Coordinates of C-alpha atoms and ligand atoms in Angstrom, one line a residue:
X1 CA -22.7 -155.9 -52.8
X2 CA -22.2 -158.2 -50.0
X3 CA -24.4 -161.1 -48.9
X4 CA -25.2 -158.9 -45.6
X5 CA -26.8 -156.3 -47.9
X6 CA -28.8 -158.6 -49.9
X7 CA -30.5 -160.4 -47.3
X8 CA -31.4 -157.2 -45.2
X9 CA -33.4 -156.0 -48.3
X10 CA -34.9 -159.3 -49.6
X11 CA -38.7 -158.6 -51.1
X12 CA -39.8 -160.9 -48.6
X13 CA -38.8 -159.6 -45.2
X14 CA -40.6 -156.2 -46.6
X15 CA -44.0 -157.9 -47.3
X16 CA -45.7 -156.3 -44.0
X17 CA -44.2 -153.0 -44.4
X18 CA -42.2 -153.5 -41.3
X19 CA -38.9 -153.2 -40.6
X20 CA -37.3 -156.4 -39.8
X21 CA -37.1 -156.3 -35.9
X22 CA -33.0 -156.8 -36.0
X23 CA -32.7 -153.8 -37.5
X24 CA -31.2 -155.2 -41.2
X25 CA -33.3 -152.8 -43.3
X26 CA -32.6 -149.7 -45.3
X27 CA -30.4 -148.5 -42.9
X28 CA -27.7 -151.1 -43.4
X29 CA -27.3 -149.7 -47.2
X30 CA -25.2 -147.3 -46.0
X31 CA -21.9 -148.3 -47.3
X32 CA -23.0 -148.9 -50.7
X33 CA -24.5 -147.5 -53.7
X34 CA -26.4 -149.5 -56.4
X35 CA -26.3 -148.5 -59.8
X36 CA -25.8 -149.6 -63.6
X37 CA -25.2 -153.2 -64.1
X38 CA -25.2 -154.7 -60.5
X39 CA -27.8 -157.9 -60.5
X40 CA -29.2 -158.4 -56.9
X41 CA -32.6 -158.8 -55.2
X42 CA -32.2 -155.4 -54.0
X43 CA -32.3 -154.5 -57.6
X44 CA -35.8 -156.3 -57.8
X45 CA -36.9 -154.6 -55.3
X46 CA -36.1 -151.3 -56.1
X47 CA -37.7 -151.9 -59.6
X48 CA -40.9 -153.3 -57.7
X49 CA -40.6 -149.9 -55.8
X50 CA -40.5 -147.7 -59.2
X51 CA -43.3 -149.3 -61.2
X52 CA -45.1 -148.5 -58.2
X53 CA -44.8 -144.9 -58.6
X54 CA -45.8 -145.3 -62.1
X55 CA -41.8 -144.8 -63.3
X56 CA -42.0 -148.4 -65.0
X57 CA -44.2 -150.6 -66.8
X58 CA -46.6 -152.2 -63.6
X59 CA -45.0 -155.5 -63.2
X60 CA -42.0 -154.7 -63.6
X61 CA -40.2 -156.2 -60.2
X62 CA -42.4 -159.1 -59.7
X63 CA -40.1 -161.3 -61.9
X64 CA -37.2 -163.4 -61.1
X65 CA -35.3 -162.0 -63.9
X66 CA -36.1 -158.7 -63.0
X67 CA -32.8 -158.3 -61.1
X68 CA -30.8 -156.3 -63.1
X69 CA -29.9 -152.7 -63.1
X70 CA -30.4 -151.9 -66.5
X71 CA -31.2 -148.4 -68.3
X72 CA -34.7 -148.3 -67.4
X73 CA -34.0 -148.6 -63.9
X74 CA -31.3 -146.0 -64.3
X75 CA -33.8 -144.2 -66.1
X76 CA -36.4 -144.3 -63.3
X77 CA -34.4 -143.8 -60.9
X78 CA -33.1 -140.4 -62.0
X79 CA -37.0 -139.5 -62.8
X80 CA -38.1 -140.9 -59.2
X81 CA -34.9 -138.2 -57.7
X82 CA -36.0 -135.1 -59.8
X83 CA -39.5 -135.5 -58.6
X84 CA -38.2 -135.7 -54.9
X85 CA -35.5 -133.0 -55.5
X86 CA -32.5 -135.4 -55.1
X87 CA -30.0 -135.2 -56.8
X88 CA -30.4 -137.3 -59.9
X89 CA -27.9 -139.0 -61.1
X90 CA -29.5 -142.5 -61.1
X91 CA -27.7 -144.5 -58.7
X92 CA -29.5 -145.2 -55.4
X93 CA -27.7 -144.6 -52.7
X94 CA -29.2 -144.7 -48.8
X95 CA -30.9 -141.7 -49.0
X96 CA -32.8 -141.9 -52.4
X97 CA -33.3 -146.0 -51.5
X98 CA -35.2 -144.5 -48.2
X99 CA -36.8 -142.0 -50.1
X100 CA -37.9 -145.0 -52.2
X101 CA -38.9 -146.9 -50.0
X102 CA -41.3 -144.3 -48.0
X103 CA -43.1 -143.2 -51.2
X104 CA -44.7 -146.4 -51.2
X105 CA -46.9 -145.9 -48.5
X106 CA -50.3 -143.8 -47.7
X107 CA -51.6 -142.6 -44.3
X108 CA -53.4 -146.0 -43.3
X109 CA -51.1 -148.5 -44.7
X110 CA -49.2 -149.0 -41.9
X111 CA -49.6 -148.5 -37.8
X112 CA -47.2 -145.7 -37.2
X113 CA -45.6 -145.1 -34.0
X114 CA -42.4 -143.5 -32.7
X115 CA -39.7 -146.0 -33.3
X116 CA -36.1 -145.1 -31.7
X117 CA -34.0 -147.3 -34.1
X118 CA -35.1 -147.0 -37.4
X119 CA -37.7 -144.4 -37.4
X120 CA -40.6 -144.7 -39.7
X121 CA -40.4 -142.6 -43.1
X122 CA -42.3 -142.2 -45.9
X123 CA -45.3 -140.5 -47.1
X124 CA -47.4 -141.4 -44.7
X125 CA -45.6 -139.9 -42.1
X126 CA -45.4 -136.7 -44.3
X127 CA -49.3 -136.9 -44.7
X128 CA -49.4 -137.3 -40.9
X129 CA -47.7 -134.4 -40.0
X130 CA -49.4 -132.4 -42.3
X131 CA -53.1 -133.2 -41.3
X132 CA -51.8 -132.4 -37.6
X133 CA -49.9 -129.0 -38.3
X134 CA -53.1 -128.1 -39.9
X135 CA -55.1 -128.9 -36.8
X136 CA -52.9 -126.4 -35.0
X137 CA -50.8 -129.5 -33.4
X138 CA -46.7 -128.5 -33.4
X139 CA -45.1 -131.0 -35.2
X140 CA -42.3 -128.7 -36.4
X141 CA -41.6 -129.6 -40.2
X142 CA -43.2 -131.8 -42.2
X143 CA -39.8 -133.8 -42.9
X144 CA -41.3 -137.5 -43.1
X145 CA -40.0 -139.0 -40.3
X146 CA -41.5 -140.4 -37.3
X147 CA -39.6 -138.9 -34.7
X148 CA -40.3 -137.1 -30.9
X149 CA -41.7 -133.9 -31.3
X150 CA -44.5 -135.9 -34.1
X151 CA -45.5 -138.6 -30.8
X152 CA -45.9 -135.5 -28.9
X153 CA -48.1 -133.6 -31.5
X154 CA -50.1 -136.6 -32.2
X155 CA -50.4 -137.7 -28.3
X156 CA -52.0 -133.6 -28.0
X157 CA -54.0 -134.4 -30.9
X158 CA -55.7 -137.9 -29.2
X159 CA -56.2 -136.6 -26.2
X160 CA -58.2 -133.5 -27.7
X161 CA -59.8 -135.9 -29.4
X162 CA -61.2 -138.4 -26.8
X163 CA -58.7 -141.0 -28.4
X164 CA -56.1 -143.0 -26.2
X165 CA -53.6 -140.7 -25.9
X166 CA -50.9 -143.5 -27.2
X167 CA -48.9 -141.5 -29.8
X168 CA -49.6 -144.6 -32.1
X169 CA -51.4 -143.6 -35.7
X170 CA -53.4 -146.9 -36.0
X171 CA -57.0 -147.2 -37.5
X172 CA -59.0 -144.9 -34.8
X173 CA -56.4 -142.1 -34.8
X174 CA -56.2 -142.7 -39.0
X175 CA -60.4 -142.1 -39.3
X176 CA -60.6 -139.2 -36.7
X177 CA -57.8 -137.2 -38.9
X178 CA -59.6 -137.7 -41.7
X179 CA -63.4 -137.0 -40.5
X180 CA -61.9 -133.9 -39.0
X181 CA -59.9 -133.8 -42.9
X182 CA -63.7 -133.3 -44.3
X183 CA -65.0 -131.3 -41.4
X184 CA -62.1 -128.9 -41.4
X185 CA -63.0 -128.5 -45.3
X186 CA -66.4 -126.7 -44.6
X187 CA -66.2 -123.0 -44.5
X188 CA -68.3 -123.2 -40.7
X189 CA -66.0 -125.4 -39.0
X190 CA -63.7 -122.3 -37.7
X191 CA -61.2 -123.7 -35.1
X192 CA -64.2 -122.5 -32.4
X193 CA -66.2 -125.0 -33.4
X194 CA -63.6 -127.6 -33.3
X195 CA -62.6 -126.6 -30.1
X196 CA -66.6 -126.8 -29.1
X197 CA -65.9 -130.3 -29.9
X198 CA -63.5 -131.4 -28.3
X199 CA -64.6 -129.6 -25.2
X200 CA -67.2 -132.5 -25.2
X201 CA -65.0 -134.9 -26.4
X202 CA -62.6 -133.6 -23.3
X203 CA -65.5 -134.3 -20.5
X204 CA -64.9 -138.0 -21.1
X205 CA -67.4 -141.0 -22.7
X206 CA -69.3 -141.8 -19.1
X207 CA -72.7 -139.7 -18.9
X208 CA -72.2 -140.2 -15.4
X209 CA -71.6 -136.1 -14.1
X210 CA -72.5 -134.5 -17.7
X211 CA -75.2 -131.7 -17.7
X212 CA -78.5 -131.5 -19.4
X213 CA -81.2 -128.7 -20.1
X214 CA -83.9 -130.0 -21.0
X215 CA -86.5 -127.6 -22.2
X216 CA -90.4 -128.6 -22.7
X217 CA -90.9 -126.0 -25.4
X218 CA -93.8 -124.7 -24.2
X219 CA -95.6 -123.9 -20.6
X220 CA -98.1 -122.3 -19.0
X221 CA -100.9 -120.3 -21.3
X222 CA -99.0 -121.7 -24.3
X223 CA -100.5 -125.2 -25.4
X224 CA -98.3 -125.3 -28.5
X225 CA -99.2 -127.1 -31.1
X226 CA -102.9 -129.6 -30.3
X227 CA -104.3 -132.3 -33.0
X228 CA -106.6 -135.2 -32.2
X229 CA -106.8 -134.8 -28.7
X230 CA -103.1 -133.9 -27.6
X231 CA -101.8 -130.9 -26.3
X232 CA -98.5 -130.2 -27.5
X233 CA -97.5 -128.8 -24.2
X234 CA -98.9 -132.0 -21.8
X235 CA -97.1 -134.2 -24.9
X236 CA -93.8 -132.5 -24.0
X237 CA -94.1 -132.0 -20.3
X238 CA -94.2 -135.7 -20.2
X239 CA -91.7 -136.4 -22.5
X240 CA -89.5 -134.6 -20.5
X241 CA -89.8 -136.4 -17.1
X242 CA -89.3 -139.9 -18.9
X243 CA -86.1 -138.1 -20.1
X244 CA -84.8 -136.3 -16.8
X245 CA -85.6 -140.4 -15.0
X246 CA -83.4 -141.7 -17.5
X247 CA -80.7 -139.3 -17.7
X248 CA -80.5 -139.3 -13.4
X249 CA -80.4 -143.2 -13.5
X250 CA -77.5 -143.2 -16.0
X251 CA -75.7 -140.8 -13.3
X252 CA -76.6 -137.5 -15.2
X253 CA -77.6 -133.8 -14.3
X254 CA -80.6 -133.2 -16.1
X255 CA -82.6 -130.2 -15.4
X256 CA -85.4 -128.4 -16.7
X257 CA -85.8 -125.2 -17.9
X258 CA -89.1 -123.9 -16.1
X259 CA -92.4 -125.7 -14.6
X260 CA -95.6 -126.9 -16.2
X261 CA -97.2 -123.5 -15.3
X262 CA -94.9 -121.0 -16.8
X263 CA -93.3 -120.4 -20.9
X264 CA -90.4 -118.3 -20.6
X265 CA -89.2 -116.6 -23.7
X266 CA -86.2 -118.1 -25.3
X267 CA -83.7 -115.9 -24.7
X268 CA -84.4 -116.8 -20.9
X269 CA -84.3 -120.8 -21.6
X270 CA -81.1 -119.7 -23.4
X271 CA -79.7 -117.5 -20.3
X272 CA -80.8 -120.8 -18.0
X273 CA -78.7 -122.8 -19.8
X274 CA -76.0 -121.0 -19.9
X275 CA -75.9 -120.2 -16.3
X276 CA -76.2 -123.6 -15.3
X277 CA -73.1 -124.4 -17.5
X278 CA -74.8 -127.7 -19.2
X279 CA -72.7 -129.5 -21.3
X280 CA -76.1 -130.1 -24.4
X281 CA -79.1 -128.7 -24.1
X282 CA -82.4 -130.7 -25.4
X283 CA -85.5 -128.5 -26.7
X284 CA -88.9 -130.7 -26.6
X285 CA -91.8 -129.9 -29.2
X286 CA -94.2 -132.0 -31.3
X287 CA -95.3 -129.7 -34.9
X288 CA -98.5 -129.5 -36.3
X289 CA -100.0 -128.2 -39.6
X290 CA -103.0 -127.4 -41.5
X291 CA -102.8 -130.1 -43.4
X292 CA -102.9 -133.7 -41.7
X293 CA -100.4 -135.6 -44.5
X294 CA -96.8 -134.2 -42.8
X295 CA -95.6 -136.3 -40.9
X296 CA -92.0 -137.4 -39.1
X297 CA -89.4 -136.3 -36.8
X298 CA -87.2 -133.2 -37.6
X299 CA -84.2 -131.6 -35.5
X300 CA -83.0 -128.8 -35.9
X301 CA -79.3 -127.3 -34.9
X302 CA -78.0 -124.0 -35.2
X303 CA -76.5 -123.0 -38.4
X304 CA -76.9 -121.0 -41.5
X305 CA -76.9 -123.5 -44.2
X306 CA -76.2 -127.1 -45.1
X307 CA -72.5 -126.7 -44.7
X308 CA -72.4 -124.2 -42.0
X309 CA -73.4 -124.9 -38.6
X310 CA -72.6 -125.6 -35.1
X311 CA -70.4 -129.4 -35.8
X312 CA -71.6 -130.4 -32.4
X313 CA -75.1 -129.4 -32.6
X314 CA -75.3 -130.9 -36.1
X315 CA -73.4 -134.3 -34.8
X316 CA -76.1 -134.7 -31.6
X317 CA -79.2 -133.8 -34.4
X318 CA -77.7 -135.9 -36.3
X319 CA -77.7 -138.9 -33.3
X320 CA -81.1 -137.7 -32.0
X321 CA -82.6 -138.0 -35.6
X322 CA -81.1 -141.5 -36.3
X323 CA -81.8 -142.9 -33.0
X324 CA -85.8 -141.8 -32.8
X325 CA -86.2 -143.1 -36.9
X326 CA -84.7 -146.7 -35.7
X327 CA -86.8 -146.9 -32.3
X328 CA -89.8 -145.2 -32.5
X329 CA -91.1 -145.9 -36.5
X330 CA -91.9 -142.0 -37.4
X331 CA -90.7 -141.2 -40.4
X332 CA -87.5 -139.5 -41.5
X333 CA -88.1 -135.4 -42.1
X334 CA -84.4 -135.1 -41.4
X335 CA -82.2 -132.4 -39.5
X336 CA -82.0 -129.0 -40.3
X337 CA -79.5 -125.9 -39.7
X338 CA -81.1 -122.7 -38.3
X339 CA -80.7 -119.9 -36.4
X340 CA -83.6 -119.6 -33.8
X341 CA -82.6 -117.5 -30.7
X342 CA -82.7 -120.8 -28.4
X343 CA -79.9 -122.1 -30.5
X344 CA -78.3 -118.8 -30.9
X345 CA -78.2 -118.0 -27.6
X346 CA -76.7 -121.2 -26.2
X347 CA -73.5 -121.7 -25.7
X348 CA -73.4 -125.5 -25.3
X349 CA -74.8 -127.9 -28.2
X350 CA -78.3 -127.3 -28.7
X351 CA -80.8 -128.7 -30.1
X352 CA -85.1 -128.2 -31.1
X353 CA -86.4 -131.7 -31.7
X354 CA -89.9 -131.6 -33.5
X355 CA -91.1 -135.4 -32.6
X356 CA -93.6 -136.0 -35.2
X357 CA -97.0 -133.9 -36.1
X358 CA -100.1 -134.1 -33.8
X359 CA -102.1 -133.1 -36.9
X360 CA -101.3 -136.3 -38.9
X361 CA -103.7 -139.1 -37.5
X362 CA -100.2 -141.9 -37.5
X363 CA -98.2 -139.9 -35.7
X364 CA -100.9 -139.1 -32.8
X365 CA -101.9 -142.1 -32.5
X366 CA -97.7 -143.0 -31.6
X367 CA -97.6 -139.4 -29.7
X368 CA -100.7 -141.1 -27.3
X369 CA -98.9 -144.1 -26.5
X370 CA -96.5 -144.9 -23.3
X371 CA -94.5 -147.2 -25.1
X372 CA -93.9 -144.5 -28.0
X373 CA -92.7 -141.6 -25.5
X374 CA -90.7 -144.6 -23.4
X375 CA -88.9 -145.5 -26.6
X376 CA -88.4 -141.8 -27.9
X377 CA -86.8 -141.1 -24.5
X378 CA -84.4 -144.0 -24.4
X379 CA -83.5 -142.7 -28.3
X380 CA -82.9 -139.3 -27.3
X381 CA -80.8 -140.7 -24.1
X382 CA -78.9 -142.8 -26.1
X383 CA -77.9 -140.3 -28.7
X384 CA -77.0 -137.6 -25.7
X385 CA -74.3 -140.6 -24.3
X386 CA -72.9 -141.4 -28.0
X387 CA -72.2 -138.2 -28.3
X388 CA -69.5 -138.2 -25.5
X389 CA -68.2 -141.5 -27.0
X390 CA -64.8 -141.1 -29.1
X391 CA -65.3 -142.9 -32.4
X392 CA -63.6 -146.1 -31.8
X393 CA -65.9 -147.0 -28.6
X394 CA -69.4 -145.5 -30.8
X395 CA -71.7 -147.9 -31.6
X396 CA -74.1 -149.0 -34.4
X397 CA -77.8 -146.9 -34.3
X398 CA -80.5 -148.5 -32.8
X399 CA -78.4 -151.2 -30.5
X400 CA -76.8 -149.3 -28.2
X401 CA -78.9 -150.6 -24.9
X402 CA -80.3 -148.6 -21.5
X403 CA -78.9 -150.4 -19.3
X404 CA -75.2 -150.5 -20.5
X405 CA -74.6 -146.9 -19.9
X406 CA -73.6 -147.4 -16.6
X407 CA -70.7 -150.1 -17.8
X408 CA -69.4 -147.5 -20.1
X409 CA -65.7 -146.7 -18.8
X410 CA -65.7 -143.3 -17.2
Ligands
LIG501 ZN1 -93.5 -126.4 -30.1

């Protein structure tokens, strides 16, 4: 061992997991192999590295004296190769000292990015190119290291995404592979329905030029649901202008699916949205029952069960519900999947919001009020724009203000 080796691979220069910037890191091991009976802080690091991975007691590493290549290093070296499928005969030379040296790190632990000298490697990188292969994303094999044709998979991947399209794994990019991990995992979310996302996430965060349907859910002859003096259908009608104000101020296309004095059946609300190519469409209803205690708002998105659903129609539900529970004080009857024709039918994101019961005496009184159905509106507009915003730039529930839409980048 020469002084040169040593000090590229002291302990400390390793602390932040990066590669000292001139280079004097695993790389420079090249020449040499260390093995039984050499003492060096190389040595201490490597042992560091083993107990680590569980191949010596924990500690083991941390201690001045720990310097020595003894028999348990030996020994855990040559167990560390087998597990790798190197070949094991206990001495670490530059391949097994990188292959050391990745293992220590998790997708996460490090901001990864395509590095010319000196590549990143490790486990990380394997898990990396894994998550995106699985996504469909061509990072050729899975071999570990951070190189090309892995920027350019994970650059594709971002810019499906709605990320920055920077080719840099750092926190953002790190939580959107593994939402997607747990989203992929559900028997529903086929590769249409994550393309159905990132067709939204594709039209860009601004609300500015997106399209709306919004559809009073009922019309005409058909009152809907009435309860202590309401009419479900007057309730609705006029939730739906405060909505199309709102979304035309914030730059949006909102339209409605027919006038006050008709109901068309939902296969036709369905066809209207479809023809008009709208990017979400927005159902309008207020329930009712027999009894006066339920009470609450409810949306519902298409699906077939819990874990089996539209992920875009469950994701804006999802918004809508949190949103109207934080503004408006009904209570919390959650979101449900289902498979009602006007959510069949759609093509786009849909959604049947049920904004609280006209037959429970709390909720009418709210239903009768301007400031409620001003306050559900900005909800429901709020929830439409978060879900165009990628998840680095979406904000808490509840905050997220009117009149900042029009900042939002486009
Ligand atoms: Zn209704």
């Amino acid at each position: 061992m020469t002084d040169h080796h040593d000090a590229g691979r002291a302990p400390a220069q390793d602390a932040d997991g990066e590669a000292p910037a001139d280079g004097s890191d695993g790389s420079s091991v090249d020449a040499s192999v260390i093995g039984p009976g050499e003492r060096s802080p190389a040595v201490r690091q490597i042992a560091g590295w083993l107990a680590a991975q569980g191949l010596l007691p924990a500690g083991r590493g941390s201690d001045h004296d720990d310097d020595r290549y003894d028999d348990a290093v030996a020994e855990a070296v040559r167990a560390f190769q087998q597990q790798r499928g190197l070949r094991a005969d206990g001495l670490v030379d530059r391949h097994t000292y990188q292959t050391l040296e990745g293992a220590r790190w998790t997708l996460g632990g490090r901001v990864l990015h395509h590095r010319l000298e000196h590549p990143y490697a490790g486990d990380d990188v394997v898990a990396l190119q894994r998550r995106l292969a699985e996504l469909g994303f061509d990072v050729g094999r899975c071999d570990g290291t951070f190189a090309g044709r892995t920027e350019l998979a994970l650059r594709d991947f971002q810019r499906n995404y709605g990320l920055t399209p920077d080719g840099t794994a750092g926190p953002a990019t790190v939580r959107a592979l593994s939402r997607l991990d747990r989203t992929a995992g559900r028997g529903a979310a086929s590769s249409h329905e994550l393309r159905e996302a990132e067709a939204l996430r594709r039209r860009g965060p601004a609300l500015a030029g997106k399209r709306v349907v919004l559809d009073p859910g009922h019309g005409g002859e058909d009152d809907g649901h009435t309860g202590h003096g309401l009419v479900e259908r007057e309730v609705v009608a006029d939730l739906a202008s405060r909505l199309e104000g709102r979304l035309s101020a914030a730059g949006a296309a909102a339209y409605l699916t027919h006038g006050p004095d008709r109901c068309p059946s939902d296969l036709e609300r369905a066809r209207f949205a479809n023809e008009t190519d709208a990017d979400l469409l927005v159902s309008l209803h207020c329930d009712g029952h027999a009894s006066a205690r339920p009470a609450g708002v409810a949306v519902y998105y298409f699906g077939t069960g819990p874990d089996n659903g539209s992920v875009p129609g469950e994701r804006l539900a999802g918004l809508i519900q949190r949103e109207v529970v934080a503004r408006c004080g009904l209570d919390d009857a959650r979101t449900h999947p289902t498979t009602w024709e006007l959510l069949r039918r759609t093509r786009m994101p849909a959604v049947h919001v049920e904004l609280g019961y006209l037959t429970n005496p709390r909720d009418a009184e709210l239903l009768g009020q301007d400031a409620f159905l001003d306050s559900a509106a900005e909800a429901i507009v709020v929830a439409v724009q978060r879900v165009f915003l990628p998840e680095d730039q979406d904000p808490t529930t509840g905050v997220l203000d009117l009149s900042a839409l029009a900042s939002l980048p486009r």
